[in-house]
Coordinates of C-alpha atoms and ligand atoms in Angstrom, one line a residue:
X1 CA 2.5 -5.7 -13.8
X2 CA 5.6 -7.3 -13.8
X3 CA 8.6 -6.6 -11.1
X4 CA 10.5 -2.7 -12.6
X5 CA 14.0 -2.3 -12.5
X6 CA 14.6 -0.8 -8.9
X7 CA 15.4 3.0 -9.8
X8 CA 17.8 4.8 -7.5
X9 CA 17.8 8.1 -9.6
X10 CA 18.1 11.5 -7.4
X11 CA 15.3 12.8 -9.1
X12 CA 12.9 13.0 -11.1
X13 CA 12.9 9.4 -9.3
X14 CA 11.0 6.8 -8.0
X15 CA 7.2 6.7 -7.6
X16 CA 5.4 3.8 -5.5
X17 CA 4.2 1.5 -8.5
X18 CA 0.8 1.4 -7.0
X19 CA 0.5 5.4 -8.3
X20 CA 1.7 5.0 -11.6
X21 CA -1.0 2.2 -12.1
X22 CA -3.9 4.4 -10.8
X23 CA -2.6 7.4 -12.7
X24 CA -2.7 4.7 -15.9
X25 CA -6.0 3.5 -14.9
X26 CA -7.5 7.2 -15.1
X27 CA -5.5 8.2 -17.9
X28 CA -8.5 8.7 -20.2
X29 CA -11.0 9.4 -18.1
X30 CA -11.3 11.0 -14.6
X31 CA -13.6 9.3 -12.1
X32 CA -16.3 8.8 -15.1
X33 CA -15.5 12.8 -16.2
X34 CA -14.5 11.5 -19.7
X35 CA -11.5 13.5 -19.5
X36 CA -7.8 13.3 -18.4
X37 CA -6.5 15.4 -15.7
X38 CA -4.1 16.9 -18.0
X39 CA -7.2 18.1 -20.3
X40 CA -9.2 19.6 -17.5
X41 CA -10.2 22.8 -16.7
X42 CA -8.0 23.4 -13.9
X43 CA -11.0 25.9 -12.2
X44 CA -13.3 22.7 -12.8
X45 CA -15.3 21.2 -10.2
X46 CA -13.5 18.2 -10.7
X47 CA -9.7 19.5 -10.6
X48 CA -10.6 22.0 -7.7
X49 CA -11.6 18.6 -5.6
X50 CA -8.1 16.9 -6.7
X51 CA -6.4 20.4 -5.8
X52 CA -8.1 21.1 -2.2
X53 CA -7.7 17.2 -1.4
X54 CA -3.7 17.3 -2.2
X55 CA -3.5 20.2 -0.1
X56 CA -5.7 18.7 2.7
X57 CA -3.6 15.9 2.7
X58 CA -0.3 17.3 2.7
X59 CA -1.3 19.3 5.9
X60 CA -2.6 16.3 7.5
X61 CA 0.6 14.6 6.7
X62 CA 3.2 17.2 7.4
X63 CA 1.1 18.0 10.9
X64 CA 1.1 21.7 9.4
X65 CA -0.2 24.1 12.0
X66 CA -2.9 26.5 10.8
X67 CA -1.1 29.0 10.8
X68 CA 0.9 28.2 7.9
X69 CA 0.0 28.3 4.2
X70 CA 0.5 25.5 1.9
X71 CA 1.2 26.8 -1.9
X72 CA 1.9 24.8 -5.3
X73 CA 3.8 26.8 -7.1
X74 CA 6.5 26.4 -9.9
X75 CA 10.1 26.9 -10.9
X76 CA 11.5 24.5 -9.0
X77 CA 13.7 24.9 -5.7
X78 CA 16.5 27.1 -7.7
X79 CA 13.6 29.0 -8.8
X80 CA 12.3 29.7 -5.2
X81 CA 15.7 30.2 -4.6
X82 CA 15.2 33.4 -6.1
X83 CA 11.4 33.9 -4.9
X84 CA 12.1 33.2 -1.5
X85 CA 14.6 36.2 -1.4
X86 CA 12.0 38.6 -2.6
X87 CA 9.5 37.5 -0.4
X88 CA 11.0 37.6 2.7
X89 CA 14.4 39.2 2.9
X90 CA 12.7 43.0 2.6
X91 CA 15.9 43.9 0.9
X92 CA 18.0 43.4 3.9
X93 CA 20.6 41.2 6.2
X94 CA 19.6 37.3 5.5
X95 CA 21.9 34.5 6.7
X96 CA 22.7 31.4 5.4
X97 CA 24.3 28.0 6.2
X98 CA 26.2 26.1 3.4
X99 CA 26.0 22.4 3.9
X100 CA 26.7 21.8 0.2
X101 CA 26.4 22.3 -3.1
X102 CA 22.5 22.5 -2.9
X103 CA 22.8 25.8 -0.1
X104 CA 26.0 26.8 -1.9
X105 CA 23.9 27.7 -4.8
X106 CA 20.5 29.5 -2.6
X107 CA 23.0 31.6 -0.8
X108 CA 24.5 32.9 -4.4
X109 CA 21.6 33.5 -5.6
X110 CA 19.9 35.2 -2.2
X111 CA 22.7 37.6 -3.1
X112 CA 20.9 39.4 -6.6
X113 CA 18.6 40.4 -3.5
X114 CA 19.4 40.6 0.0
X115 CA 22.7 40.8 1.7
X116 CA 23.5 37.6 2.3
X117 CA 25.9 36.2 5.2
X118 CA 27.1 32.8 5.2
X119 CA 26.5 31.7 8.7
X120 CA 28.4 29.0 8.6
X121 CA 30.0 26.0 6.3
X122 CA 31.4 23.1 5.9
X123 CA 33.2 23.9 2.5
X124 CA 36.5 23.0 4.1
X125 CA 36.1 19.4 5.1
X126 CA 34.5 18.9 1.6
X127 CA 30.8 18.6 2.5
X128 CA 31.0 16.6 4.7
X129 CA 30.0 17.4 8.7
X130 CA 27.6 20.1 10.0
X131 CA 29.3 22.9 11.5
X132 CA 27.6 22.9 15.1
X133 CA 24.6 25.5 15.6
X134 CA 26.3 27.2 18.6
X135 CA 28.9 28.2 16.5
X136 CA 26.4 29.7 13.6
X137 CA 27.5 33.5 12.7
X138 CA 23.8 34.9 13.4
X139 CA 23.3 38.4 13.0
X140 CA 20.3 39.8 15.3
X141 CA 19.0 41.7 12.3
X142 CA 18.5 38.9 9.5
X143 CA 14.9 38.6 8.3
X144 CA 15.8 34.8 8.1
X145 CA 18.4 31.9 8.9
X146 CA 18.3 29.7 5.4
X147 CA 19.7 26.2 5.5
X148 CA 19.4 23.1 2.9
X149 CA 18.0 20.2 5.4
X150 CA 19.2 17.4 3.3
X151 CA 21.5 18.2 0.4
X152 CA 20.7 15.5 -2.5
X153 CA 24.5 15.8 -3.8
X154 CA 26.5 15.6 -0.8
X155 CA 24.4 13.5 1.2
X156 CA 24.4 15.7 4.8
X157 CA 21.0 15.8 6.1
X158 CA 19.9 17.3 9.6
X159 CA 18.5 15.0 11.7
X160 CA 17.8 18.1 13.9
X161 CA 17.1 21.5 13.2
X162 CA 18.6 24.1 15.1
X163 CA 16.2 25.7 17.6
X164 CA 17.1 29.6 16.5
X165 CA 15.6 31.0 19.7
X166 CA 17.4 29.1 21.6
X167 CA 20.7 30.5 20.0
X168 CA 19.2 34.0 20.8
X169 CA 18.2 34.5 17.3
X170 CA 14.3 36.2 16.1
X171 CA 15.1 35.0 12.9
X172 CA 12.5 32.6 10.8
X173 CA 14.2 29.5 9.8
X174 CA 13.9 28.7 5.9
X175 CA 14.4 25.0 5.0
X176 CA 15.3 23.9 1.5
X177 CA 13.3 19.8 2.1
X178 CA 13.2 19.0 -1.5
X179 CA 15.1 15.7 -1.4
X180 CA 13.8 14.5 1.9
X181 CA 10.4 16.5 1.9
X182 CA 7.5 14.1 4.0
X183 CA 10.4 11.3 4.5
X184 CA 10.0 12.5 8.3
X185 CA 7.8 14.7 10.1
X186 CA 9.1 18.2 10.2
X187 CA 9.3 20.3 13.7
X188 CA 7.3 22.8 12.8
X189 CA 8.5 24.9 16.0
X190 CA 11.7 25.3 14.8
X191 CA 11.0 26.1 11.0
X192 CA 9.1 29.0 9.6
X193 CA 9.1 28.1 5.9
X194 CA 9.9 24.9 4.2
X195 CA 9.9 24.3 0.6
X196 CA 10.8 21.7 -2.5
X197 CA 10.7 20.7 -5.7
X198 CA 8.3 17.5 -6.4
X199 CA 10.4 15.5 -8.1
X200 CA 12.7 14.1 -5.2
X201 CA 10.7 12.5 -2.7
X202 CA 7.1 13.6 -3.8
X203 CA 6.0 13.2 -7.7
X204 CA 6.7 14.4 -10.9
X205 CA 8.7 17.3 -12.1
X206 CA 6.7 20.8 -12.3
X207 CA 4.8 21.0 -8.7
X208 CA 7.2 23.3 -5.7
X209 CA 6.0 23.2 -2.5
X210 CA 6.1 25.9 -0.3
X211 CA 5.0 25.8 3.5
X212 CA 5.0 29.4 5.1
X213 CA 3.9 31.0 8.2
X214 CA 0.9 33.6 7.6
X215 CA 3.1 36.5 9.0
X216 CA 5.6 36.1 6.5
X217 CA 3.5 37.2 3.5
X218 CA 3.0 40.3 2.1
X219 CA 5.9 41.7 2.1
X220 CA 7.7 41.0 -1.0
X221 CA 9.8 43.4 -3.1
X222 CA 8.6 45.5 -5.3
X223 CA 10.4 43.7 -8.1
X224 CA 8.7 40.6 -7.3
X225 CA 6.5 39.0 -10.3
X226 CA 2.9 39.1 -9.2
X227 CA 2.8 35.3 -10.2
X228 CA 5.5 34.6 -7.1
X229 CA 4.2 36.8 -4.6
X230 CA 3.0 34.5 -2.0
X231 CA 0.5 36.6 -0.8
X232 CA -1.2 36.6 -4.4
X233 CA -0.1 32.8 -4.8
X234 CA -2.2 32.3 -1.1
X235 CA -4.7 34.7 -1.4
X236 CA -6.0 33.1 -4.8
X237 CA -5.4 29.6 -2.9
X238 CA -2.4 28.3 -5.6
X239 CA -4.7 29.5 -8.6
X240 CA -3.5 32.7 -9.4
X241 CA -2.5 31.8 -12.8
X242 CA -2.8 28.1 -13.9
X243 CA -0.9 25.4 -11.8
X244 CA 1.1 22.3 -13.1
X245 CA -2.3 20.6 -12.6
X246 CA -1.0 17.3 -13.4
X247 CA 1.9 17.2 -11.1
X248 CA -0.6 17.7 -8.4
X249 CA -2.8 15.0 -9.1
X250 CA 0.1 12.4 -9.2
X251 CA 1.3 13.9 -6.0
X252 CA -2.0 13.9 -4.6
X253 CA -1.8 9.8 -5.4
X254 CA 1.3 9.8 -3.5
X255 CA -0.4 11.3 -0.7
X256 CA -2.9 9.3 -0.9
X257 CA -0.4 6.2 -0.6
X258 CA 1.5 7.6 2.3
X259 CA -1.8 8.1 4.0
X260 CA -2.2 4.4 3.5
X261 CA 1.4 3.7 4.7
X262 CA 2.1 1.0 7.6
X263 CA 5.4 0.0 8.8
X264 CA 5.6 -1.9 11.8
X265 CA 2.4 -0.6 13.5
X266 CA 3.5 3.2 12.5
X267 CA 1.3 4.7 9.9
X268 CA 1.6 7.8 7.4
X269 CA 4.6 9.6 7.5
X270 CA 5.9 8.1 11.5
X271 CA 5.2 4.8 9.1
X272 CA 8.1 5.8 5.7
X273 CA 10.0 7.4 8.4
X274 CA 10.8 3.9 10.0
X275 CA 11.2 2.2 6.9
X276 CA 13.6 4.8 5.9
X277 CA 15.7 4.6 8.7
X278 CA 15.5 0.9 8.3
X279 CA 16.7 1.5 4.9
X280 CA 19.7 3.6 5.5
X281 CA 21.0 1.3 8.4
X282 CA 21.1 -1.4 6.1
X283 CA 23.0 0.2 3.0
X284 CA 25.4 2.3 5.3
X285 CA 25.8 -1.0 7.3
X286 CA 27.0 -2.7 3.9
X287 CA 29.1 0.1 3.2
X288 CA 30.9 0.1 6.6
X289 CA 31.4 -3.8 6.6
X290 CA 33.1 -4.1 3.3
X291 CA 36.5 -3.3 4.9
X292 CA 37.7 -0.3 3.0
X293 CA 36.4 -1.2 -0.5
X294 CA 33.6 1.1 -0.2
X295 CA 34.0 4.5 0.9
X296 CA 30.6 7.0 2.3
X297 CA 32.8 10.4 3.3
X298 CA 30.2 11.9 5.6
X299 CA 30.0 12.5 9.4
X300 CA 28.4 9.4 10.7
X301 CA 26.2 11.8 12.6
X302 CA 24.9 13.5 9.3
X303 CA 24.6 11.1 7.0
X304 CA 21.5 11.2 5.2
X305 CA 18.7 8.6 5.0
X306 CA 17.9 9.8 1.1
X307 CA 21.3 10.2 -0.7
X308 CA 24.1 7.6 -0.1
X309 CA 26.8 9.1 -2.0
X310 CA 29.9 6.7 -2.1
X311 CA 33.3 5.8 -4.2
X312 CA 35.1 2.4 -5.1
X313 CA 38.8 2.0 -4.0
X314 CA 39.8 2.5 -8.1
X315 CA 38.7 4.5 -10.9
X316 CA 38.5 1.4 -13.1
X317 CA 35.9 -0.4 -11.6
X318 CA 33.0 2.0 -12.1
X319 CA 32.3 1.1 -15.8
X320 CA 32.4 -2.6 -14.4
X321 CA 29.9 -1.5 -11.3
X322 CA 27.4 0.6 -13.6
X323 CA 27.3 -2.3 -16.4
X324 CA 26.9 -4.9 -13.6
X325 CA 24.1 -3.1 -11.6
X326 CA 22.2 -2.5 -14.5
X327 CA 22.2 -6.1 -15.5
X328 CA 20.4 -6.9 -12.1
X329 CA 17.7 -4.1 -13.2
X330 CA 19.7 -1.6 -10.4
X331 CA 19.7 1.9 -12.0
X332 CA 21.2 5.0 -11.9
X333 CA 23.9 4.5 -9.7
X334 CA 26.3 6.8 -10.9
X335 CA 27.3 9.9 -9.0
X336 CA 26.9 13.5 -9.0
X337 CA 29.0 14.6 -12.2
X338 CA 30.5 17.9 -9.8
X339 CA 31.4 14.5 -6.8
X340 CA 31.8 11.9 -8.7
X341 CA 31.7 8.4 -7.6
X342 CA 28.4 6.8 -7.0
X343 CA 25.1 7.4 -5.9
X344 CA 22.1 5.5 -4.0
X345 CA 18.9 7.3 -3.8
X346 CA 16.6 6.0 -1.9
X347 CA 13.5 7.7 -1.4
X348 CA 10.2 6.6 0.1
X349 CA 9.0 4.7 -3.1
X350 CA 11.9 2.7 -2.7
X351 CA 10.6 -0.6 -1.3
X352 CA 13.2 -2.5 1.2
X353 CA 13.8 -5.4 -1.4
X354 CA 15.6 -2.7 -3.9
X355 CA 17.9 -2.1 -0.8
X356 CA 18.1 -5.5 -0.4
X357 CA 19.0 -6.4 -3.6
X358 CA 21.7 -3.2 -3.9
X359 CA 23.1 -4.5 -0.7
X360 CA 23.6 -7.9 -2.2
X361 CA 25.2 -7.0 -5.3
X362 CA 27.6 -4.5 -3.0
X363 CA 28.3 -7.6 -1.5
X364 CA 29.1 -9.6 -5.0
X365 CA 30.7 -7.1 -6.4
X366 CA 33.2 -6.6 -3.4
X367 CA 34.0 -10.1 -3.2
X368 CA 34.9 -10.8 -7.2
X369 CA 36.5 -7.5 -7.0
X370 CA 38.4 -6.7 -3.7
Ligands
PLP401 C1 17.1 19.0 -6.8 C2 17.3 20.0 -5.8 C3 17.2 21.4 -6.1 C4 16.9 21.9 -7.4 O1 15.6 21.6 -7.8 P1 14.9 22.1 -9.2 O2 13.6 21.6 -9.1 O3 15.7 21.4 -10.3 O4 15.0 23.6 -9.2 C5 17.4 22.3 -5.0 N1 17.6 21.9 -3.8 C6 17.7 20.5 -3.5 C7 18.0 20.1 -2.1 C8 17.5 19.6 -4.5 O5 17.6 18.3 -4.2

């Protein structure tokens, strides 16, 4: 196949060419099944083995500790949003930390459920920093901490969690990884549920991922539908009712391709983690050296390696900058409709050349138009 346009939508987004051409070359038929996965039983023999092997290999990815369940669900993070209130606030005091728009919105909508504290934010320097742990509002009752470890509009990712015991808190730490989900290992220590929506940083559109410790289930709210219980979603191992079966198997590819990963001598997700970083050092690099004509807003200490949001010195050159990129096969650049400005996504699947060639028409651009 010939070289794509280098895609740098925030999702659905890029997936490593190598997938799309496998899930092409088993379109019609399965592994000799003479059926697509999209037309199989999804209690099969043959979609069970694609099911059990995603999982498998998510775990052995992610390094998830036994003790936690792995579920494919659906709905989408605003969806869990909702779900992860009913399964684990019991009705009571839950906290959460507003990073951006992507938290904003989980702590509004923790509130049809629980009540909900906001911990701490950083509405007031515009999304832009992360307000320091030791000065988190943590109340010794909460039945959990909820925070949005990279926020996909803003651009503010943790590159640490916040160890909650160490703060003096019991509380479990819920992690909203959609847009940075398996771009680096997650401390597993520190975080008591962790969960996504596919279509960032994993595969298609339809699969959510949520990783939860054991003792958190089985205590959801009465109001709960059966269908997002988690303890019916684990006890019936994801097949409760019928999962986005597709969505799976193209994930499962992707796993499959991270398995395979090697950067530099690191392999798997250590491997995509280096690259990554690699990655963001070189855009934010670009953006830092262009003397003012570029502008990335956040904390230098926060910035994320996924989402580099960032605005031209004058409204009128956007239109120019869209049309331009596009010509060079560099797509979907524009920004956040509620931030404006532009937008670089840059997820695992995108290979160093896109960056490359993003960084050199930042450069171009600059120079015909500073
Ligand atoms: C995209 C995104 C969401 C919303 O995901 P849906 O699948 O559209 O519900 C929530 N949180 C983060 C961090 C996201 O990037």
């Amino acid at each position: 196949m010939s070289q794509r346009p280098y895609n740098f939508a925030p999702g659905p987004a890029t997936l490593p060419q190598e997938v799309l051409e496998q899930a092409a070359a088993e379109m019609l038929d399965w592994r000799g099944t003479g059926t697509s996965v999209m037309e199989m039983s999804h209690r099969g023999k043959a979609f069970l083995s694609i099911h059990e092997q995603a999982i498998a290999d998510l775990r052995e990815l992610l390094a998830v500790p036994p003790n936690y369940r792995i579920l494919f669900m659906q709905g989408g993070a605003l969806a869990e949003n909702a779900i992860l209130a009913m399964n684990l606030s019991r009705g009571g005091p839950v906290d959460y930390v507003v990073t951006g728009s992507w938290s904003a919105k989980s702590q509004k909508e923790g509130r049809k459920y629980a009540d909900v504290q906001v911990a701490a934010s950083n509405e007031a320097d515009g999304h832009t920093t992360i307000p320091h742990p030791s000065g988190w509002k943590l109340r010794a009752n909460a039945a959990y901490l909820h925070l949005c470890s990279n926020e996909t509009v803003n651009g503010v990712e943790f590159h640490e969690l916040p160890d909650l015991k160490a703060l003096g808190s019991d509380a479990p730490l819920v992690i909203d990884f959609s847009s940075h989900a398996a771009s680096r290992p997650v401390d597993w220590s520190r975080v008591a549920m962790a969960y996504g929506g596919a279509q960032k940083n994993v595969g298609p559109a339809g699969l959510t991922i949520v990783i939860v410790r054991e003792d958190l289930l089985g205590h959801a709210l009465p109001i709960c539908p059966s269908a997002f219980d988690y303890k019916i979603v684990a006890d019936n191992d994801s097949m409760y009712n019928t999962p986005p079966a597709y969505a799976i198997y193209v994930s499962g590819l992707v796993f499959q391709w991270l398995k395979r990963f090697e950067y530099q001598g690191a392999h798997g997700v250590a491997g995509i983690e280096r690259r990554n970083i690699e990655k963001a050092k070189l855009l934010y690099g670009c953006l830092d050296a262009s003397a003012g004509f570029y502008a990335n807003r956040v904390a230098a200490d926060c910035r994320s390696r996924m989402n580099v949001p960032f605005y031209l010195p004058d409204e009128r050159l956007y239109a120019p900058f869209l049309a331009g990129a596009e010509e060079r096969g560099l797509l979907a650049l524009k920004g956040h409709k509620s931030v404006g400005g532009l937008r670089a996504s840059i997820y695992n699947a995108m290979p160093l050349e896109g960056v490359q060639a993003l960084v050199a028409y930042l450069q171009d651009f600059a120079r015909s138009h500073g």
